[in-house]
Amino acid sequence: MFARHVTKHLSAYYQGEVSDQEAKRIAKHLEQCPRCKAQCDEIKRGIILAEHLSRVSPPSSVWSELETALQLGESAPRLAERTTPREKRLPHSMLVPASVIFIGLVAATVGYFALHTQTAQTQVNLDKFLGAIETHPKDMYGLLSDAPAGFEDADRWTALAAAGIEKQPAESPLEGYQLAHHRLKVVDRQQAVQLVYVKETRVFSVFVAPRSSQFSFGKRDIKDAQFDGVACRQVDCPRTSTLWFGAGEFNCVLVTKSKDLGELVAIVHYFVSAHQKRSQQ
Amino acid sequence: MAGTKDASLIERCRAGERDAFRVLFEVYGDRVYSMALYFSGDEASAKDITQEVFLKLFTKIHTFEGSALFQTWLYRLVVNVCMDEHRKHKRFVPFETVSEVEIMGSEESLENTHLKAEICSSVRIAVARLRPKLRLPVLLRYVDELSYTEIATVLGCSTGTVASRLNRAHQTLARNLSHLADRAGLGR
């Protein structure tokens, strides 16, 4: 005769969340069933471990930022209250200065976008590079090796020097990988570099640009992260680890299929240590 | 917080009293932040989640009808914001480990204090690695001290489901942290 096993009820039993009748049934069963008895020790250990979770107070900045947000929210309705339906039509005497303001705003907007477009052209734009990977994830080997627009094959030494890693003793941040492609793009009279490292069917790409150049990633989410003492930003690109980090005079973007933390740390440290040494010279 | 005190505070919040908002934050801030911290595994996300929860709470408090306990309504909000954050970031590799939290143990020996700190840190990391379905009941039970019935109400499931998920979570924690069992005197 098989008794009903009680493993599913053990947490509830030990935490006093079963009826008295049920508790008696479970206790009696545990005396006789070695299988359930073995599981109950495991459950008890899990409960004791979970009891180590304790409440943590938020940093003081959480409230102060909330308060600021609340104040900003409160000021908006007050602004709306000042504009009453009666004031929809401007009085005649205000038409000339209003039109001057309007023309000024239009001019400022046009100027802003012109400047912004010009600034955008000096950025190292990886939006399409990442977009291609998102669209065709099965061809990651080819796509990660590809050159984004404007990047041309360059002399190896020139590329390494432009990337600030010409003095690194190891050719590659990871064992077994070789530097397969080295490309340059001139961005606002400065050089951005793409280095492609390959090992059999594995590949990763590292972009290096001077600090004054900006990387752009389209509308992708970017999240601050920190690991192994290095602050970096993680860019949302599916099926890749895309990390933006920097040290000294350079900032870098790593794009790889790998999610291996050890590999990612090794690659970041390879570039960061080279750039730090360079800035100390 | 007793029901009547909650009711009075909520009415004051509805009336727009800034002091009442502050009191509400002081009463529930620890619970919300702790849940956010252990759920997300990193302080930056925990801050974002906490602020979003309270901003939503302050702007939506007029929709709280009073038919359920305020706490239940609040924890549902926390769960929803945590899950939204999780969905937004699930394509990110969880690089960041939870930072150490100071363990206050003035009466204990230094060795015990260090051991406790190690266990707490390991438990937090192990909890952050549980699947969200298992992580949430653990946090609602151990951080917010809710009963199985209350947890079921917050999560919108049966108490049987809560019991089952907590069972699996306890087993996973015990297996993943078996190396701590002897040192912590948990026995085998």
XYZ file of C-alpha atoms in Angstrom:
469
model
C 0.000 0.000 0.000
C 1.526 3.323 -1.010
C 0.889 6.272 1.238
C 0.438 9.708 -0.338
C 3.873 11.312 -0.377
C 4.126 14.703 1.285
C 7.140 16.294 -0.414
C 5.066 19.057 -1.996
C 3.762 20.138 1.391
C 7.011 20.156 3.332
C 7.750 23.887 3.117
C 4.209 24.736 4.165
C 4.466 22.165 6.984
C 7.697 23.550 8.414
C 6.465 27.114 8.107
C 3.197 26.453 9.911
C 1.055 26.999 6.855
C -0.982 23.765 6.995
C -3.989 22.864 9.116
C -3.500 20.884 12.343
C -5.039 17.818 10.747
C -2.764 18.019 7.735
C 0.271 18.624 10.002
C -0.496 15.416 11.924
C -0.821 13.433 8.697
C 2.498 14.783 7.395
C 4.312 14.113 10.686
C 3.066 10.511 10.730
C 4.071 9.994 7.105
C 7.585 11.373 7.705
C 8.144 8.772 10.437
C 7.551 6.012 7.910
C 8.776 7.301 4.551
C 12.558 7.588 4.026
C 12.111 9.314 0.666
C 10.094 12.171 2.115
C 12.342 12.278 5.195
C 15.408 12.814 2.957
C 13.683 15.651 1.137
C 12.540 17.290 4.363
C 16.134 17.766 5.519
C 16.878 19.531 2.250
C 13.810 21.752 2.587
C 14.749 22.652 6.176
C 18.230 23.688 5.064
C 16.728 25.826 2.303
C 14.433 27.557 4.786
C 17.297 28.273 7.189
C 19.363 29.711 4.336
C 16.502 31.888 3.054
C 16.018 33.258 6.573
C 19.347 35.038 6.134
C 17.674 37.515 3.798
C 17.311 40.752 5.714
C 15.815 44.115 4.892
C 18.138 46.762 3.501
C 17.518 50.481 3.746
C 17.612 52.441 0.497
C 20.341 55.060 0.011
C 19.252 58.584 0.991
C 19.449 59.667 -2.653
C 16.371 57.525 -3.461
C 14.043 59.805 -1.495
C 15.726 63.045 -2.547
C 15.413 62.084 -6.233
C 11.797 61.052 -5.674
C 11.076 64.371 -4.048
C 12.575 66.198 -7.010
C 10.447 64.127 -9.389
C 7.339 64.898 -7.331
C 8.121 68.611 -7.375
C 8.543 68.553 -11.147
C 5.215 66.784 -11.431
C 3.562 69.353 -9.209
C 4.844 72.347 -11.194
C 3.260 71.155 -14.476
C -0.387 71.540 -13.416
C 0.363 75.027 -12.043
C 1.682 76.041 -15.441
C -1.494 74.755 -17.094
C -3.647 76.658 -14.622
C -2.187 79.974 -15.781
C -3.461 79.453 -19.329
C -7.207 80.044 -19.190
C -9.614 79.561 -22.113
C -10.079 83.315 -22.311
C -6.443 83.784 -23.291
C -6.530 81.568 -26.381
C -6.373 84.561 -28.755
C -3.411 86.883 -28.357
C -4.182 90.597 -28.106
C -3.180 92.626 -31.180
C -0.296 94.407 -29.433
C 1.474 91.098 -28.762
C 1.424 89.836 -32.370
C 4.724 91.424 -33.500
C 6.878 90.283 -30.556
C 5.199 86.836 -30.701
C 6.126 86.434 -34.356
C 9.722 87.439 -33.606
C 9.882 84.790 -30.897
C 8.371 82.223 -33.261
C 10.890 82.947 -36.024
C 13.683 82.769 -33.465
C 12.498 79.378 -32.252
C 12.321 78.026 -35.794
C 15.835 79.301 -36.512
C 17.148 77.765 -33.293
C 15.517 74.420 -34.082
C 16.934 74.314 -37.586
C 20.336 75.286 -36.237
C 20.155 72.623 -33.535
C 19.369 69.848 -35.982
C 22.030 71.042 -38.404
C 24.567 70.980 -35.611
C 23.264 67.670 -34.333
C 23.499 66.098 -37.792
C 27.031 67.388 -38.182
C 27.917 66.024 -34.734
C 26.246 62.690 -35.590
C 28.512 62.365 -38.645
C 31.555 62.504 -36.383
C 30.248 59.662 -34.295
C 31.245 56.056 -34.804
C 27.813 54.724 -35.606
C 27.362 51.012 -34.885
C 23.588 51.016 -35.270
C 23.541 49.264 -38.663
C 26.366 46.898 -37.684
C 24.359 45.685 -34.687
C 21.136 45.797 -36.670
C 22.522 43.337 -39.229
C 23.383 40.910 -36.430
C 19.883 41.232 -34.954
C 18.313 40.565 -38.351
C 20.479 37.583 -39.287
C 21.687 35.976 -36.065
C 22.611 32.746 -37.812
C 25.331 34.492 -39.756
C 27.095 35.938 -36.733
C 30.528 34.782 -37.839
C 30.268 36.736 -41.091
C 28.525 39.729 -39.590
C 30.890 40.134 -36.628
C 33.815 40.084 -39.077
C 32.175 42.594 -41.409
C 33.306 46.179 -41.675
C 30.762 48.859 -40.735
C 30.391 51.704 -43.237
C 33.565 53.732 -43.626
C 35.948 51.185 -42.141
C 38.693 50.193 -44.596
C 41.428 47.593 -44.314
C 44.619 49.139 -42.964
C 48.177 48.251 -42.218
C 48.353 46.100 -39.055
C 50.902 48.244 -37.225
C 49.041 51.467 -38.034
C 45.786 49.983 -36.775
C 47.330 48.670 -33.543
C 49.016 52.000 -32.887
C 45.793 53.885 -33.527
C 44.082 51.498 -31.095
C 46.755 52.126 -28.471
C 47.717 48.458 -28.106
C 50.864 48.270 -30.228
C 52.949 47.451 -27.139
C 50.777 44.608 -25.881
C 52.917 41.452 -25.655
C 50.082 39.138 -26.666
C 48.593 39.441 -30.139
C 45.122 38.725 -28.818
C 43.220 39.137 -25.523
C 42.190 35.467 -25.637
C 44.364 32.425 -26.120
C 44.112 30.786 -29.509
C 42.555 33.796 -31.215
C 44.359 35.632 -34.002
C 43.957 39.161 -35.215
C 42.330 38.497 -38.580
C 41.209 41.984 -39.687
C 42.424 45.476 -38.815
C 40.516 48.419 -40.221
C 40.472 52.174 -39.845
C 37.911 54.902 -40.307
C 38.693 58.575 -40.180
C 36.218 60.340 -37.910
C 36.576 64.108 -37.709
C 40.301 63.919 -38.422
C 40.755 61.178 -35.844
C 41.002 57.461 -36.381
C 38.583 54.827 -35.198
C 39.773 51.236 -35.379
C 38.045 47.898 -35.828
C 39.969 44.806 -34.737
C 38.511 41.397 -35.570
C 39.808 38.381 -33.666
C 39.132 34.877 -34.917
C 39.598 31.332 -33.635
C 38.164 28.625 -35.894
C 34.449 29.482 -36.077
C 34.501 31.977 -33.215
C 34.938 35.688 -33.736
C 34.678 38.932 -31.817
C 35.096 42.541 -32.887
C 36.540 45.397 -30.863
C 36.108 49.006 -31.927
C 38.502 51.572 -30.473
C 38.123 55.322 -30.817
C 39.578 58.379 -29.109
C 37.633 59.613 -26.076
C 36.546 62.682 -27.995
C 34.694 60.502 -30.515
C 31.297 59.174 -29.551
C 29.936 55.720 -30.259
C 26.285 55.627 -31.158
C 23.970 52.611 -31.151
C 20.724 53.938 -32.521
C 17.821 53.642 -30.070
C 19.077 50.643 -28.156
C 18.811 50.494 -24.389
C 22.082 50.926 -22.552
C 22.606 49.722 -19.012
C 25.392 50.648 -16.637
C 27.308 47.659 -15.397
C 30.432 46.966 -13.491
C 32.427 43.793 -13.263
C 35.767 42.964 -11.922
C 36.358 46.612 -11.028
C 35.787 47.990 -14.527
C 32.853 50.302 -15.158
C 31.251 49.680 -18.504
C 27.924 50.033 -20.262
C 26.050 47.125 -21.753
C 24.232 47.783 -25.015
C 21.052 45.866 -25.750
C 21.719 43.762 -28.839
C 20.107 40.278 -28.819
C 22.350 37.224 -28.885
C 25.491 39.285 -28.325
C 27.411 40.752 -25.464
C 28.020 44.344 -26.530
C 30.096 46.254 -23.996
C 31.170 49.894 -24.100
C 34.093 50.760 -21.851
C 37.096 53.023 -21.722
C 40.365 53.958 -20.082
C 42.916 56.711 -20.661
C 42.480 58.430 -24.023
C 40.318 55.732 -25.588
C 36.879 54.260 -25.486
C 36.075 50.814 -26.846
C 33.145 48.687 -27.870
C 33.334 44.908 -27.759
C 30.824 42.910 -29.802
C 30.845 39.165 -29.301
C 28.520 36.195 -29.278
C 30.154 34.954 -26.072
C 28.412 35.293 -22.713
C 31.376 33.750 -20.882
C 32.202 36.170 -18.099
C 35.848 35.074 -17.969
C 36.353 35.782 -21.662
C 34.637 39.146 -21.499
C 36.692 40.213 -18.481
C 39.904 39.135 -20.222
C 39.111 41.130 -23.357
C 38.168 44.261 -21.428
C 41.266 44.049 -19.235
C 43.516 43.608 -22.274
C 42.441 46.945 -23.715
C 41.987 48.809 -20.436
C 45.457 47.870 -19.149
C 47.089 48.919 -22.440
C 45.276 52.263 -22.452
C 46.027 52.920 -18.793
C 49.728 52.249 -19.316
C 49.722 54.586 -22.283
C 48.094 57.400 -20.351
C 50.707 57.040 -17.604
C 53.612 57.516 -20.046
C 1.362 49.117 10.012
C -2.135 48.779 11.432
C -5.093 49.065 9.053
C -6.491 52.276 10.535
C -3.116 54.012 10.458
C -2.748 52.960 6.819
C -6.188 54.379 5.994
C -5.423 57.732 7.579
C -2.044 57.979 5.876
C -3.507 57.070 2.497
C -6.180 59.734 2.825
C -3.503 62.303 3.566
C -1.528 61.133 0.518
C -4.636 61.456 -1.634
C -4.992 64.998 -0.368
C -1.468 65.662 -1.663
C 0.270 66.068 1.673
C 3.999 65.860 1.011
C 4.694 64.847 4.628
C 2.345 61.888 4.258
C 4.275 60.718 1.184
C 7.458 60.954 3.198
C 5.986 58.856 6.025
C 4.765 56.250 3.551
C 8.242 56.042 2.080
C 9.788 55.710 5.534
C 7.386 52.917 6.479
C 7.612 50.869 3.286
C 10.864 52.026 1.705
C 12.995 49.280 3.274
C 10.648 46.527 2.152
C 10.335 47.843 -1.391
C 14.059 48.501 -1.795
C 15.022 45.112 -0.329
C 12.680 43.287 -2.685
C 14.024 45.282 -5.607
C 17.633 44.654 -4.556
C 17.295 40.907 -4.092
C 15.140 40.541 -7.200
C 17.393 42.479 -9.560
C 20.718 41.646 -7.952
C 22.194 45.126 -8.372
C 21.877 48.422 -6.543
C 21.358 50.637 -9.583
C 18.331 48.622 -10.738
C 17.056 48.452 -7.160
C 17.104 52.253 -6.922
C 15.305 52.585 -10.261
C 12.658 50.029 -9.266
C 12.115 51.648 -5.864
C 11.702 55.100 -7.338
C 9.359 53.841 -10.026
C 7.230 52.003 -7.454
C 6.820 55.047 -5.249
C 6.237 57.415 -8.154
C 3.495 55.117 -9.442
C 2.140 54.776 -5.934
C 1.979 58.522 -5.419
C 0.389 59.192 -8.790
C -2.041 56.271 -8.644
C -2.995 56.341 -4.985
C -6.362 57.798 -5.922
C -7.159 54.482 -7.664
C -6.707 52.458 -4.477
C -10.264 51.563 -3.566
C -9.650 50.186 -0.121
C -11.257 46.840 -0.924
C -7.939 45.074 -0.387
C -5.221 45.683 2.162
C -2.984 48.555 1.155
C 0.059 46.327 1.570
C -1.310 43.809 -0.921
C -1.870 46.602 -3.429
C 1.654 47.923 -2.824
C 3.350 44.527 -3.153
C 1.477 43.861 -6.397
C 2.896 47.126 -7.691
C 6.404 46.071 -6.623
C 6.024 42.680 -8.307
C 4.810 44.274 -11.550
C 7.638 46.806 -11.669
C 10.217 44.091 -10.882
C 8.879 41.905 -13.685
C 8.825 44.832 -16.125
C 12.456 45.540 -15.279
C 13.281 41.860 -15.676
C 11.658 41.685 -19.121
C 13.456 44.843 -20.180
C 16.836 43.552 -19.123
C 16.636 39.830 -19.660
C 18.798 40.120 -22.728
C 21.558 41.572 -20.589
C 24.093 39.196 -19.067
C 23.852 39.561 -15.264
C 27.446 40.694 -14.747
C 27.007 42.496 -11.524
C 27.006 40.648 -8.252
C 25.146 42.046 -5.294
C 27.439 44.152 -3.206
C 28.172 43.307 0.402
C 25.747 44.588 2.977
C 27.160 45.385 6.352
C 26.188 42.824 8.980
C 25.767 44.386 12.394
C 26.829 41.842 14.983
C 28.341 43.703 17.888
C 27.884 40.826 20.310
C 29.257 38.141 18.043
C 32.807 37.035 17.508
C 34.628 38.298 14.432
C 34.648 34.807 12.947
C 30.882 34.463 13.310
C 30.358 37.899 11.824
C 32.437 37.009 8.771
C 30.692 33.664 8.389
C 27.306 35.320 8.606
C 28.356 37.905 6.022
C 29.504 35.159 3.681
C 26.270 33.224 4.089
C 24.143 36.360 3.568
C 26.080 37.296 0.456
C 25.861 33.769 -0.977
C 22.148 33.553 -0.237
C 21.490 36.888 -1.932
C 23.368 35.789 -5.042
C 21.615 32.412 -5.069
C 18.210 34.084 -4.702
C 18.999 36.533 -7.505
C 19.720 33.535 -9.744
C 16.405 31.794 -9.075
C 13.827 31.977 -11.834
C 11.502 34.962 -11.245
C 8.562 32.629 -10.530
C 10.487 31.144 -7.613
C 12.295 34.323 -6.601
C 9.157 36.381 -5.971
C 7.497 34.076 -3.408
C 10.838 33.800 -1.565
C 11.152 37.562 -1.306
C 7.526 38.091 -0.349
C 7.918 35.482 2.398
C 11.297 36.369 3.842
C 11.587 40.115 3.174
C 7.951 41.127 3.496
C 6.975 38.316 5.913
C 3.745 37.531 4.137
C 1.728 34.375 4.745
C 1.148 31.883 1.936
C -2.369 33.213 1.527
C -1.158 36.805 1.299
C 1.540 35.817 -1.197
C -1.098 34.053 -3.291
C -3.234 37.215 -3.304
C -0.303 39.381 -4.392
C 0.754 36.996 -7.152
C -2.765 36.129 -8.253
C -2.364 32.374 -7.829
C -3.477 29.646 -5.400
C -1.845 28.910 -2.042
C -1.005 25.463 -3.418
C 1.026 27.111 -6.174
C 2.806 29.300 -3.628
C 3.607 26.218 -1.520
C 4.915 24.375 -4.555
C 7.103 27.274 -5.707
C 8.537 27.865 -2.256
C 9.259 24.158 -1.983
C 11.245 24.217 -5.200
C 13.013 27.419 -4.202
C 14.066 25.952 -0.841
C 15.382 22.826 -2.533
C 17.308 24.864 -5.113
C 18.861 27.061 -2.444
C 19.856 24.044 -0.357
C 21.469 22.323 -3.336
C 23.235 25.415 -4.688
C 24.537 26.379 -1.266
C 25.372 22.896 0.008
C 28.984 24.030 0.469
C 27.801 26.323 3.244
C 25.847 23.639 5.064
C 28.694 22.315 7.215
C 30.191 25.708 7.977
C 26.870 27.155 8.931
C 26.028 24.124 11.068
C 23.012 23.389 8.934
C 23.658 19.649 9.008
C 22.966 17.156 6.227
